[in-house]
mmCIF file of C-alpha atoms and ligand atoms in Angstrom:
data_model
loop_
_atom_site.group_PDB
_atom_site.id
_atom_site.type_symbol
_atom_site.label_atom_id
_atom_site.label_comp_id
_atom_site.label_asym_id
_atom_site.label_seq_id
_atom_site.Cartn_x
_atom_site.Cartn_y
_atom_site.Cartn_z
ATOM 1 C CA UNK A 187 -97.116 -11.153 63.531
ATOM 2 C CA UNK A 188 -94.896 -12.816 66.166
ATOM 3 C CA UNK A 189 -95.255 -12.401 70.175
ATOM 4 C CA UNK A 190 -93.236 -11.552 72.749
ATOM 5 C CA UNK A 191 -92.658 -14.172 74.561
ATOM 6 C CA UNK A 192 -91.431 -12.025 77.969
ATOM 7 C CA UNK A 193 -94.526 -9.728 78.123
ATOM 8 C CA UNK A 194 -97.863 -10.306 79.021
ATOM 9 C CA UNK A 195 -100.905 -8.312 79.454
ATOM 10 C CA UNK A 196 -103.660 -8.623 81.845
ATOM 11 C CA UNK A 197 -106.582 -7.322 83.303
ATOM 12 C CA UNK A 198 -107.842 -7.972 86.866
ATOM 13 C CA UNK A 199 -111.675 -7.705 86.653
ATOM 14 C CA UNK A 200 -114.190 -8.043 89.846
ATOM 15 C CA UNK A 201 -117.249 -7.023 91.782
ATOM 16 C CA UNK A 202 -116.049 -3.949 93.794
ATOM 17 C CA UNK A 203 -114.681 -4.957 97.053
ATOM 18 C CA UNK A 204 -114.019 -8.228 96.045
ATOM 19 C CA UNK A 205 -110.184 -7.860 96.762
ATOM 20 C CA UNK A 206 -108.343 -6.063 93.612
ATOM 21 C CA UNK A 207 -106.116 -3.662 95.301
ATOM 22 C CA UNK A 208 -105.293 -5.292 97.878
ATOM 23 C CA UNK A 209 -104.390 -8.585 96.017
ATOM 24 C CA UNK A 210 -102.170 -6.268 93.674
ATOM 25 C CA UNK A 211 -100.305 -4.919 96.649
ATOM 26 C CA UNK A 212 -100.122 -8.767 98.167
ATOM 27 C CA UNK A 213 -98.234 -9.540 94.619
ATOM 28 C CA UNK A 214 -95.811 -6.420 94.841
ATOM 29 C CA UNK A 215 -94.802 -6.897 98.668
ATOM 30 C CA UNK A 216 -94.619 -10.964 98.143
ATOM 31 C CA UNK A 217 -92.498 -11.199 94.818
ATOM 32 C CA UNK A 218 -89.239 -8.990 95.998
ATOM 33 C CA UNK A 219 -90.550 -6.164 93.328
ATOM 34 C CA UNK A 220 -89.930 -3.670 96.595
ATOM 35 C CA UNK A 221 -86.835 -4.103 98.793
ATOM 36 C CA UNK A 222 -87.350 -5.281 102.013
ATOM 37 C CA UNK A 223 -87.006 -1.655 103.602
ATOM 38 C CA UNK A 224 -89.541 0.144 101.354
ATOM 39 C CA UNK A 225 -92.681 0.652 102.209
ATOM 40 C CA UNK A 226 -95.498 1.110 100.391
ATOM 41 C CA UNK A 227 -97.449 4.377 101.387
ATOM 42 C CA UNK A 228 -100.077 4.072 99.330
ATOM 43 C CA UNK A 229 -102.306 1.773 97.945
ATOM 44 C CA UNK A 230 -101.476 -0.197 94.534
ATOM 45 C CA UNK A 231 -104.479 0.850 92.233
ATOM 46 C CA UNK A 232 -106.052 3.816 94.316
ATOM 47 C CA UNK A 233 -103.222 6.141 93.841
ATOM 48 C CA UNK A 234 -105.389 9.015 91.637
ATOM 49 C CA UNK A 235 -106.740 10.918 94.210
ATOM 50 C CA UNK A 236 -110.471 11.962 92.229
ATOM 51 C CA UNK A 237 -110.496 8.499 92.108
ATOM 52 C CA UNK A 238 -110.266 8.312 95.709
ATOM 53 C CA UNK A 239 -112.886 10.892 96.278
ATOM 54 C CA UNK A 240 -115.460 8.993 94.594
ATOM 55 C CA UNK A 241 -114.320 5.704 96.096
ATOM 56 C CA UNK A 242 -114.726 4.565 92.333
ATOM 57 C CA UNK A 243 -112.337 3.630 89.526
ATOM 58 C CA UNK A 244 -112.099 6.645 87.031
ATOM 59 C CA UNK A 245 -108.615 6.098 84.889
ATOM 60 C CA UNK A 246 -107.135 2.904 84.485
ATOM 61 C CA UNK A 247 -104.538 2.721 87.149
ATOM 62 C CA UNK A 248 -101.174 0.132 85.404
ATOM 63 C CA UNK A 249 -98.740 -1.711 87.030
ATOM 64 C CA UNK A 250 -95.967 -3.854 85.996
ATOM 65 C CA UNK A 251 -94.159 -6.425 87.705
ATOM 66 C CA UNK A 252 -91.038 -8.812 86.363
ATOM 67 C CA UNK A 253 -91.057 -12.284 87.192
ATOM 68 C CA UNK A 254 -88.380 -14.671 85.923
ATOM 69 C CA UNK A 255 -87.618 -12.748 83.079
ATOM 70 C CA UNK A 256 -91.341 -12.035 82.076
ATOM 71 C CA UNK A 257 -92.904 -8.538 82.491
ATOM 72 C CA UNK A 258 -96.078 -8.881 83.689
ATOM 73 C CA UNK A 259 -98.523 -6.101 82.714
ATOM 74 C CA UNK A 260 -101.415 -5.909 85.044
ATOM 75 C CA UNK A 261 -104.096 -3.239 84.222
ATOM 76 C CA UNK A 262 -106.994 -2.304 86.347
ATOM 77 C CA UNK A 263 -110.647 -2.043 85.491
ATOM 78 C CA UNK A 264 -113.352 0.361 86.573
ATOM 79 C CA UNK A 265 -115.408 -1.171 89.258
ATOM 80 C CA UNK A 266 -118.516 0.438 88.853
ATOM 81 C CA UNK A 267 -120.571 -0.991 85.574
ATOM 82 C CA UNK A 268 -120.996 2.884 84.669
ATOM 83 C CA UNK A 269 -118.147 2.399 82.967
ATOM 84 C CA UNK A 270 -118.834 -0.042 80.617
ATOM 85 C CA UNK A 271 -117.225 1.279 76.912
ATOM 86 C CA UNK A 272 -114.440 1.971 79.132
ATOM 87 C CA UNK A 273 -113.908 -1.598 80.429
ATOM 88 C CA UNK A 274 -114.208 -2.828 77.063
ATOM 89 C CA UNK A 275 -111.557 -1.071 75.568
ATOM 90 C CA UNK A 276 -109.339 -1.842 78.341
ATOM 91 C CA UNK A 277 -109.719 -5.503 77.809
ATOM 92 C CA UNK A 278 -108.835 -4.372 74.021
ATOM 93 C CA UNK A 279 -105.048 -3.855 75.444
ATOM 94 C CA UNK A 280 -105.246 -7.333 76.938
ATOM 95 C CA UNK A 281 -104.727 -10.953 76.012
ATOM 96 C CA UNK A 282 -106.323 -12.155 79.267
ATOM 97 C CA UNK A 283 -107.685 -11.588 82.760
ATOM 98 C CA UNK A 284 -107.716 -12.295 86.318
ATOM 99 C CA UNK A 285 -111.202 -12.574 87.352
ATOM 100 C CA UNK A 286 -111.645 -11.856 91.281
ATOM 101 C CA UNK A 287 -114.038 -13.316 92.894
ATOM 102 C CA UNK A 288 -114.589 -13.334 97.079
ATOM 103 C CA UNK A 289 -114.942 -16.916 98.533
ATOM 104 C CA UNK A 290 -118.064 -15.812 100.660
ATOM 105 C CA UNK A 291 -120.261 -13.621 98.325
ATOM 106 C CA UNK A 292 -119.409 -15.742 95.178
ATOM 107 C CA UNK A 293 -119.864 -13.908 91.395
ATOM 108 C CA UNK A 294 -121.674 -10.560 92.064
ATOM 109 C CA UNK A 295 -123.897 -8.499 89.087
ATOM 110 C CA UNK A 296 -119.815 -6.874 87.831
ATOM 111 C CA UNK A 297 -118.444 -10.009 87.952
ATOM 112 C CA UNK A 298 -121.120 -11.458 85.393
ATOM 113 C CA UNK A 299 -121.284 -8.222 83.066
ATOM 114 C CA UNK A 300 -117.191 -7.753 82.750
ATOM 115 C CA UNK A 301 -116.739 -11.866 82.289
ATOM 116 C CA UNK A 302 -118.986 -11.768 79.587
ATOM 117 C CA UNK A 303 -117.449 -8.765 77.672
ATOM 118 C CA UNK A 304 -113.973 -10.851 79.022
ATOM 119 C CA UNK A 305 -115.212 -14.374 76.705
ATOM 120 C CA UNK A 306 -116.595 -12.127 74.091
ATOM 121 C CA UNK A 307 -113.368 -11.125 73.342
ATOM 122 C CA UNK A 308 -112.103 -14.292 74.021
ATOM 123 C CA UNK A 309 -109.618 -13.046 76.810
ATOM 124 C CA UNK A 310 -107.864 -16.325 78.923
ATOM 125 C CA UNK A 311 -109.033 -16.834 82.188
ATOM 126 C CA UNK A 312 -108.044 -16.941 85.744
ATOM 127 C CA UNK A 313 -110.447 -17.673 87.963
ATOM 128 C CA UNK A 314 -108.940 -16.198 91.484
ATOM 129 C CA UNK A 315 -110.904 -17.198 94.030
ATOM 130 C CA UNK A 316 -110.139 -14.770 97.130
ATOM 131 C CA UNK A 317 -110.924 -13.905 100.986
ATOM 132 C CA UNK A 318 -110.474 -17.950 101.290
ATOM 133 C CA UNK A 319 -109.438 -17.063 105.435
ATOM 134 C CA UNK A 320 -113.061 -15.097 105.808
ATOM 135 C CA UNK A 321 -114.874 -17.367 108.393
ATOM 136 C CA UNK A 322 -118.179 -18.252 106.790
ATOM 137 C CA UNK A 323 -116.206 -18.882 102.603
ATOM 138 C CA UNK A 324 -116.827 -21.546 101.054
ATOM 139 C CA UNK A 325 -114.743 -21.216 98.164
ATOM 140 C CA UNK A 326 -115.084 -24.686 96.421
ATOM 141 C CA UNK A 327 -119.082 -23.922 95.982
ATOM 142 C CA UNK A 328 -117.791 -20.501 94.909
ATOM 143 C CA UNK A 329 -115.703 -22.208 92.466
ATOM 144 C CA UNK A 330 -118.736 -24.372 91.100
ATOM 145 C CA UNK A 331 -120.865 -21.277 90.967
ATOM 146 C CA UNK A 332 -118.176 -19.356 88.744
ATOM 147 C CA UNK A 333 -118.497 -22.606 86.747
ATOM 148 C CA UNK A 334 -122.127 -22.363 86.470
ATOM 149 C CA UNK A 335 -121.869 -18.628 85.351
ATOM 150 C CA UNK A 336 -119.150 -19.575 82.747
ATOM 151 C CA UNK A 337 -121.775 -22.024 82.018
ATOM 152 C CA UNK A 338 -124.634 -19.151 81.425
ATOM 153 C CA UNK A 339 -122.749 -17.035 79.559
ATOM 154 C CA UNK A 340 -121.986 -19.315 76.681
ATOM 155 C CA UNK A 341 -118.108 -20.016 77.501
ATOM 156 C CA UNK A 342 -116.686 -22.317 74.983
ATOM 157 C CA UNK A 343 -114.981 -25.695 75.774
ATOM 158 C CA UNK A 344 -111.464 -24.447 75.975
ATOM 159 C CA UNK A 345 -112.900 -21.514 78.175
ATOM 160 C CA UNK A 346 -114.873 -24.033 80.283
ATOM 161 C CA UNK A 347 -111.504 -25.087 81.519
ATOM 162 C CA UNK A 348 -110.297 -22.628 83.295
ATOM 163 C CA UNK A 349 -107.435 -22.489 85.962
ATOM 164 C CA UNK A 350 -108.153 -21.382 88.921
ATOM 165 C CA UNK A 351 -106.214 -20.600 92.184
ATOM 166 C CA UNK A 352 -107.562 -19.795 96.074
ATOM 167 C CA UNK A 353 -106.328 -16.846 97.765
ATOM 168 C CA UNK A 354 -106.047 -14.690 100.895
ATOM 169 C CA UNK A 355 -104.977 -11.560 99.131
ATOM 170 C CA UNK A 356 -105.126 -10.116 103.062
ATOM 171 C CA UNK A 357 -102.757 -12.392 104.478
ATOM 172 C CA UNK A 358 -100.578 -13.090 101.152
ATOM 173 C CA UNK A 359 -101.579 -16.571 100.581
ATOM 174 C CA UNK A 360 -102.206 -18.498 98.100
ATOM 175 C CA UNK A 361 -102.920 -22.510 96.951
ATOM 176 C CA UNK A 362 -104.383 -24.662 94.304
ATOM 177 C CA UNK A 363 -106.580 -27.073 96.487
ATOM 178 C CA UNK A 364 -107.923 -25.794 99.617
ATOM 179 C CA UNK A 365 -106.178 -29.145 100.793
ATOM 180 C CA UNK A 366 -102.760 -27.961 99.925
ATOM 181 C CA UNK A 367 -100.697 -25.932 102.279
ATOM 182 C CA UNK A 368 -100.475 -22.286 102.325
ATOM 183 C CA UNK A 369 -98.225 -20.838 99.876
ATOM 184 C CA UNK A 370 -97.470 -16.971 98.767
ATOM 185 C CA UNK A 371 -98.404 -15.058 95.879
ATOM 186 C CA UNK A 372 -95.725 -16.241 93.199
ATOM 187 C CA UNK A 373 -97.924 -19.025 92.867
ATOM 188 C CA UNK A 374 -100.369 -16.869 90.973
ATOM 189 C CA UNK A 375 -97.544 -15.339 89.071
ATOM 190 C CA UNK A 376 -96.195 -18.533 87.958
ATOM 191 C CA UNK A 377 -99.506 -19.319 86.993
ATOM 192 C CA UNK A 378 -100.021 -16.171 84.789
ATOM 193 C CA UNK A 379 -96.589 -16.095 82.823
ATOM 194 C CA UNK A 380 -97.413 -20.092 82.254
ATOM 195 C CA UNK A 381 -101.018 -19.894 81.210
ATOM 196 C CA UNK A 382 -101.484 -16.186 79.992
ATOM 197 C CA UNK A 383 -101.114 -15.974 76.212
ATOM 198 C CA UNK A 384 -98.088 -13.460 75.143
ATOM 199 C CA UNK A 385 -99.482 -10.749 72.736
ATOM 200 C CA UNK A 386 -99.492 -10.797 69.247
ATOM 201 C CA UNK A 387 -97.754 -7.663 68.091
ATOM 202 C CA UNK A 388 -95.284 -7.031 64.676
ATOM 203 C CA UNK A 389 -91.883 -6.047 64.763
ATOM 204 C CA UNK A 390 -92.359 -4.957 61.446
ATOM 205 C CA UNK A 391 -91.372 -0.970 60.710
ATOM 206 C CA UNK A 392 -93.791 1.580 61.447
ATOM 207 C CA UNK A 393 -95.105 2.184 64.911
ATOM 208 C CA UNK A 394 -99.093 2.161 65.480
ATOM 209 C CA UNK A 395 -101.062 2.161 68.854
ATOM 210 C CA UNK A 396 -104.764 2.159 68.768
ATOM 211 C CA UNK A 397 -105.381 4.549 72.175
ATOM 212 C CA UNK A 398 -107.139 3.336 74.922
ATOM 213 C CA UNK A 399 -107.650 5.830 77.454
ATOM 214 C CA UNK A 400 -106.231 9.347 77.963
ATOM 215 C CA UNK A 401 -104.869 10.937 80.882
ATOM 216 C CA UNK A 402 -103.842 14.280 81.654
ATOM 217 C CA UNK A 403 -101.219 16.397 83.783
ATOM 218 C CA UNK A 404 -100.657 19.378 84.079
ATOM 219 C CA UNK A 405 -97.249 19.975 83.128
ATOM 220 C CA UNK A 406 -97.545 17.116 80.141
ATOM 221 C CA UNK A 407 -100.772 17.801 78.764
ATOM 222 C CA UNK A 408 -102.599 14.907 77.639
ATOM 223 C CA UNK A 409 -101.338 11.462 77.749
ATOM 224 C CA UNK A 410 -102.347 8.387 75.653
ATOM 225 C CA UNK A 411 -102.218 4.797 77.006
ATOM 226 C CA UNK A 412 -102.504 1.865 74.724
ATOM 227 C CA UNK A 413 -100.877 -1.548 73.895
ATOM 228 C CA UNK A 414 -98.514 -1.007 71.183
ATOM 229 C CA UNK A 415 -99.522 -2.770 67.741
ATOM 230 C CA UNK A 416 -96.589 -2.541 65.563
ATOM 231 C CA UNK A 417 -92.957 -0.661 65.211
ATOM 232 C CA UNK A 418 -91.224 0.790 67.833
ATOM 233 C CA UNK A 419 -91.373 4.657 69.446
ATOM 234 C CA UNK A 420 -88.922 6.926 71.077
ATOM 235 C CA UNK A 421 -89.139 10.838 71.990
ATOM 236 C CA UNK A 422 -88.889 13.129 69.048
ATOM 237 C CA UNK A 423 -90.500 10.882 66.178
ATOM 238 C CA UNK A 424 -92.922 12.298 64.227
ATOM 239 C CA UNK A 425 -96.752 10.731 64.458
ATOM 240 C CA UNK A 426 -100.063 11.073 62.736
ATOM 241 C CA UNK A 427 -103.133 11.169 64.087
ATOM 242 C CA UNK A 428 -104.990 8.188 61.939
ATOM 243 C CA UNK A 429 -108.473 7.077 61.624
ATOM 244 C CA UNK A 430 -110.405 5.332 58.635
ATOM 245 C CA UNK A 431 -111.312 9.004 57.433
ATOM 246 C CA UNK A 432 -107.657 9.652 57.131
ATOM 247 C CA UNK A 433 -104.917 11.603 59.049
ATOM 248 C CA UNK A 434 -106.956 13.964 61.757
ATOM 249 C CA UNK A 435 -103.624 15.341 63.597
ATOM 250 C CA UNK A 436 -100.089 15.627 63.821
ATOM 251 C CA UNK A 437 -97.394 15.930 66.197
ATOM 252 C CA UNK A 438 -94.083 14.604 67.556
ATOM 253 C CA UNK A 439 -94.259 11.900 70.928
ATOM 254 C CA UNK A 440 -92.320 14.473 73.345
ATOM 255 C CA UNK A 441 -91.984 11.564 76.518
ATOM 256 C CA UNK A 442 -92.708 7.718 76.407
ATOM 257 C CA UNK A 443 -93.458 6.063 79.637
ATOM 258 C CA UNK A 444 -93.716 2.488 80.346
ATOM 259 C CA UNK A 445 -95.163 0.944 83.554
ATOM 260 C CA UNK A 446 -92.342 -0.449 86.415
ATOM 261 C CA UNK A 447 -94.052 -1.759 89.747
ATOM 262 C CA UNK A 448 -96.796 1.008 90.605
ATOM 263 C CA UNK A 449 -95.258 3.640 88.416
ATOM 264 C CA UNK A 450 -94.770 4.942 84.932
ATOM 265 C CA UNK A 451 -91.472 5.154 84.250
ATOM 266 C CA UNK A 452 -89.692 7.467 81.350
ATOM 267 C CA UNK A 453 -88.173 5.568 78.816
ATOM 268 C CA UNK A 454 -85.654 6.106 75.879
ATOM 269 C CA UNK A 455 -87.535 3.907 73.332
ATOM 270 C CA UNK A 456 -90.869 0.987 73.553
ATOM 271 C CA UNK A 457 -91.561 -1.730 71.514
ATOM 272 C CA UNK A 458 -94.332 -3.671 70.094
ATOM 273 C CA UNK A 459 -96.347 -6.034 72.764
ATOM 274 C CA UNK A 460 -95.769 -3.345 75.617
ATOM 275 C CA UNK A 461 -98.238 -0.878 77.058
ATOM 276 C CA UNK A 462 -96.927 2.307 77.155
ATOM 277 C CA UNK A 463 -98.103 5.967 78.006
ATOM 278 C CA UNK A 464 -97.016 8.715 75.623
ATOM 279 C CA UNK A 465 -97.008 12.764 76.018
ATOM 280 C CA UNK A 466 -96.827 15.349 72.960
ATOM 281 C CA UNK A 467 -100.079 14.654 70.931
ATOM 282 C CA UNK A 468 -102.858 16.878 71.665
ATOM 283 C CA UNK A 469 -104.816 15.868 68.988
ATOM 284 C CA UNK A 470 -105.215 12.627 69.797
ATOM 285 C CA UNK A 471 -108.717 10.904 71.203
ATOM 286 C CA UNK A 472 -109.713 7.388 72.384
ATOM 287 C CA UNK A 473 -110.493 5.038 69.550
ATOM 288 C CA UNK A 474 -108.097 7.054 67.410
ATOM 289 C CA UNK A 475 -104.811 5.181 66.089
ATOM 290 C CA UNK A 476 -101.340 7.024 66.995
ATOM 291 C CA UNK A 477 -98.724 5.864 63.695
ATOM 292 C CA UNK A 478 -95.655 6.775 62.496
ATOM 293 C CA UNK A 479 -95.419 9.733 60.417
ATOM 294 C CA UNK A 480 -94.319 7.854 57.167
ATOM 295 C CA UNK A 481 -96.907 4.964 57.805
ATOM 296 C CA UNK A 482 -99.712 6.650 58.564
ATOM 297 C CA UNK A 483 -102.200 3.096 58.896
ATOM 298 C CA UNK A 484 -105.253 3.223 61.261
ATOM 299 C CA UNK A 485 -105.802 0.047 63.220
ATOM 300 C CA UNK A 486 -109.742 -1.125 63.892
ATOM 301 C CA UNK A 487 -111.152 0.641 66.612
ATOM 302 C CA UNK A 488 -114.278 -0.081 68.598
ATOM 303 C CA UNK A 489 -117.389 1.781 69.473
ATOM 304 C CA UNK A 490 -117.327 4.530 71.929
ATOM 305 C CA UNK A 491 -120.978 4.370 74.250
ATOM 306 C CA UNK A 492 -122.018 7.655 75.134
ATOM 307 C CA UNK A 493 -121.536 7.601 78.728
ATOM 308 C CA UNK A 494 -117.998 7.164 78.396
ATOM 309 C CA UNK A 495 -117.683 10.152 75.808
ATOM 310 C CA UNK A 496 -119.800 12.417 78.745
ATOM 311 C CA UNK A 497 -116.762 10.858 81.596
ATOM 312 C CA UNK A 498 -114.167 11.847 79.064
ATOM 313 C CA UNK A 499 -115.239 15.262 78.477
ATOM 314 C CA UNK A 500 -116.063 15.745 81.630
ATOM 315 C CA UNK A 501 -112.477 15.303 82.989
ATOM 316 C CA UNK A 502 -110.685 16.506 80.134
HETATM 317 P P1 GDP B 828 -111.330 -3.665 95.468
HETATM 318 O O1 GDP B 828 -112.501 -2.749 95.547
HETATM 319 O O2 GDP B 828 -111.638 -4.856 94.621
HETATM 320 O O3 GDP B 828 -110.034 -2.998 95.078
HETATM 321 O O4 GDP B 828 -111.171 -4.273 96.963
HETATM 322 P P2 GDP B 828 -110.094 -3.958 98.086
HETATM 323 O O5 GDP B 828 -108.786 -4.560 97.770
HETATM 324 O O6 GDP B 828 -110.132 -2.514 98.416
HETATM 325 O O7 GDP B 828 -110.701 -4.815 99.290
HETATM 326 C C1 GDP B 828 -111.994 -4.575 99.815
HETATM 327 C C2 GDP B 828 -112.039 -5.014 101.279
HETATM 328 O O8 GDP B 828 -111.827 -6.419 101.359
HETATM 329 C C3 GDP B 828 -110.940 -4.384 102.126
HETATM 330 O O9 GDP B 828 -111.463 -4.113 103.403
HETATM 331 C C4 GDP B 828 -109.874 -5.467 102.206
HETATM 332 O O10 GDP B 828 -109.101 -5.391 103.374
HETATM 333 C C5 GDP B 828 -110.726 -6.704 102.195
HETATM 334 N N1 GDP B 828 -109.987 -7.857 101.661
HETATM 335 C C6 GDP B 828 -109.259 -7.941 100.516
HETATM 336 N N2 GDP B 828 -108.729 -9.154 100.392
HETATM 337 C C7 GDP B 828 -109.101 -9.869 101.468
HETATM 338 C C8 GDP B 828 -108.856 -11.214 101.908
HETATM 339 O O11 GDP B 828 -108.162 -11.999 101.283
HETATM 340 N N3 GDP B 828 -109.463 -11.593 103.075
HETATM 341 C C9 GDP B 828 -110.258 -10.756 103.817
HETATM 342 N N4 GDP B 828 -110.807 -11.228 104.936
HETATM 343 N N5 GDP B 828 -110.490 -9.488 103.427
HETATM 344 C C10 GDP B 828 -109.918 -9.050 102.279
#
């Protein structure tokens, strides 16, 4: 095992409405990721438009931004606690998370369930305290009362200590003490690449991926997104289908996408650490291990709850 020291992989989780989407598009339009004449024309996470419909988070929406040499990862979570198997495995692709929480309403019933899946999996912290410019905040008792919940749900020492920054995703600010002056958003990204673990992943031969969710288009067929484990991938190589039971399905990766800004992006080859989206195997299913033909190795997967088997046939 060895990890990469430019990637890391996060997770912002919060109480809907708390600030997500619009603290993800604060980060893209503050950090030069977009030139100065493009705009955005629609919003960060929100982009699936069933997802709009319902108002509610159905597929993981990625995004990726580099900052001083470190690509940044940032993967969202279903809002709605419907969804819990599938915010679990998300935070499966993760090594830690951005918790959101608004500076007036303070930790909310989603902010308590997903933080305590978050320090069950022992996921790094940071606390992101937001809406700081709303008139009636008051984000340092907010801050005490995320303490207090860390507090409730068991959090060990080291997790006890988490950093923790105020922000206005709205107007692009951001500070460490409501004292200090305004500043913007690479505040929070310095923060990340200097307290986010990197992930573990091997270098070793032999590319595996346990999947995480699926997607689908039309013209692609389905699409499996997960954090890759081991080995490297390109178009044309030939994968298995792996789980304890043995090799389920077979097939060849046909296009390998990584994330770039609010977009997947079509790449010539991905390597361990990254998260990556892959077309060509229609035989795979969440929980199920994609490997390399000649290594055919399942990684551990996790449980899948029934409501998120109903969701996946529903869409699929
Ligand atoms: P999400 O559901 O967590 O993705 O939340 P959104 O980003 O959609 O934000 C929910 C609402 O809160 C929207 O009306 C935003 O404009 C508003 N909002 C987000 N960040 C801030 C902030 O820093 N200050 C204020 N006053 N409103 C905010």
């Amino acid at each position: 095992m060895s990890t990469k020291q430019n990637i890391r992989n996060i997770a912002i989780i919060a109480h809907v409405d708390h600030g997500k989407t619009t603290l993800v598009d604060s980060i893209f339009s503050q950090t030069g990721v977009f030139r100065d004449n493009q705009q955005m024309d629609a919003r960060v996470l929100d982009s699936n438009p069933q997802e709009r419909e319902r108002g509610i988070t159905i597929f993981s929406k990625n995004a990726a931004a580099v900052y001083e040499g470190c690509k940044i990862n940032i993967v969202d979570t279903p809002g709605h606690a419907d969804f819990g198997g599938e915010v679990e495995r998300i935070l499966k692709m993760v090594d830690g998370v951005l918790l959101l929480v608004d500076a007036f309403e303070g930790p909310m019933p989603q902010t308590k369930f997903v933080l305590r899946k978050a320090l069950e999996l022992n996921l790094k912290p940071i606390v992101v305290i937001n809406k700081i410019d709303r008139p009636q905040a008051d984000p340092v008792k907010v801050h005490d009362q995320v303490l207090d919940l860390f507090i409730a749900l068991g959090a060990d020492e080291d997790q006890l200590e988490f950093p923790y920054i105020f922000t206005s995703a709205k107007n692009g600010v951001a500070k460490l003490s409501m004292d200090d002056d305004d500043q913007d958003m690479s505040l929070l990204l310095d923060m990340i690449v200097r307290e986010m673990p990197a992930p573990e992943s091997s270098d070793e031969e032999g590319f595996q991926m346990l999947v995480t969710s699926l997607d689908y288009s039309e013209y692609l067929g389905k699409i499996a997104i997960g954090r890759i484990q081991r080995g490297r991938v390109k178009p044309g190589d030939p994968l298995v289908v792996v789980t304890p039971e043995g090799v389920v399905a077979k097939g060849n990766a046909v296009k390998v996408f990584t994330f770039d800004k609010t977009q997947r992006i079509e790449v010539k080859e991905a390597g361990a650490g990254d998260i990556i989206a892959m077309s060509g195997i229609a035989g795979v299913n969440v929980g199920q291990t994609l490997a390399a033909a000649l290594k055919p190795e399942a990684l551990e997967s996790f449980e899948i709850s029934k409501p998120t088997l109903s969701m996946l046939f529903s869409v699929n």
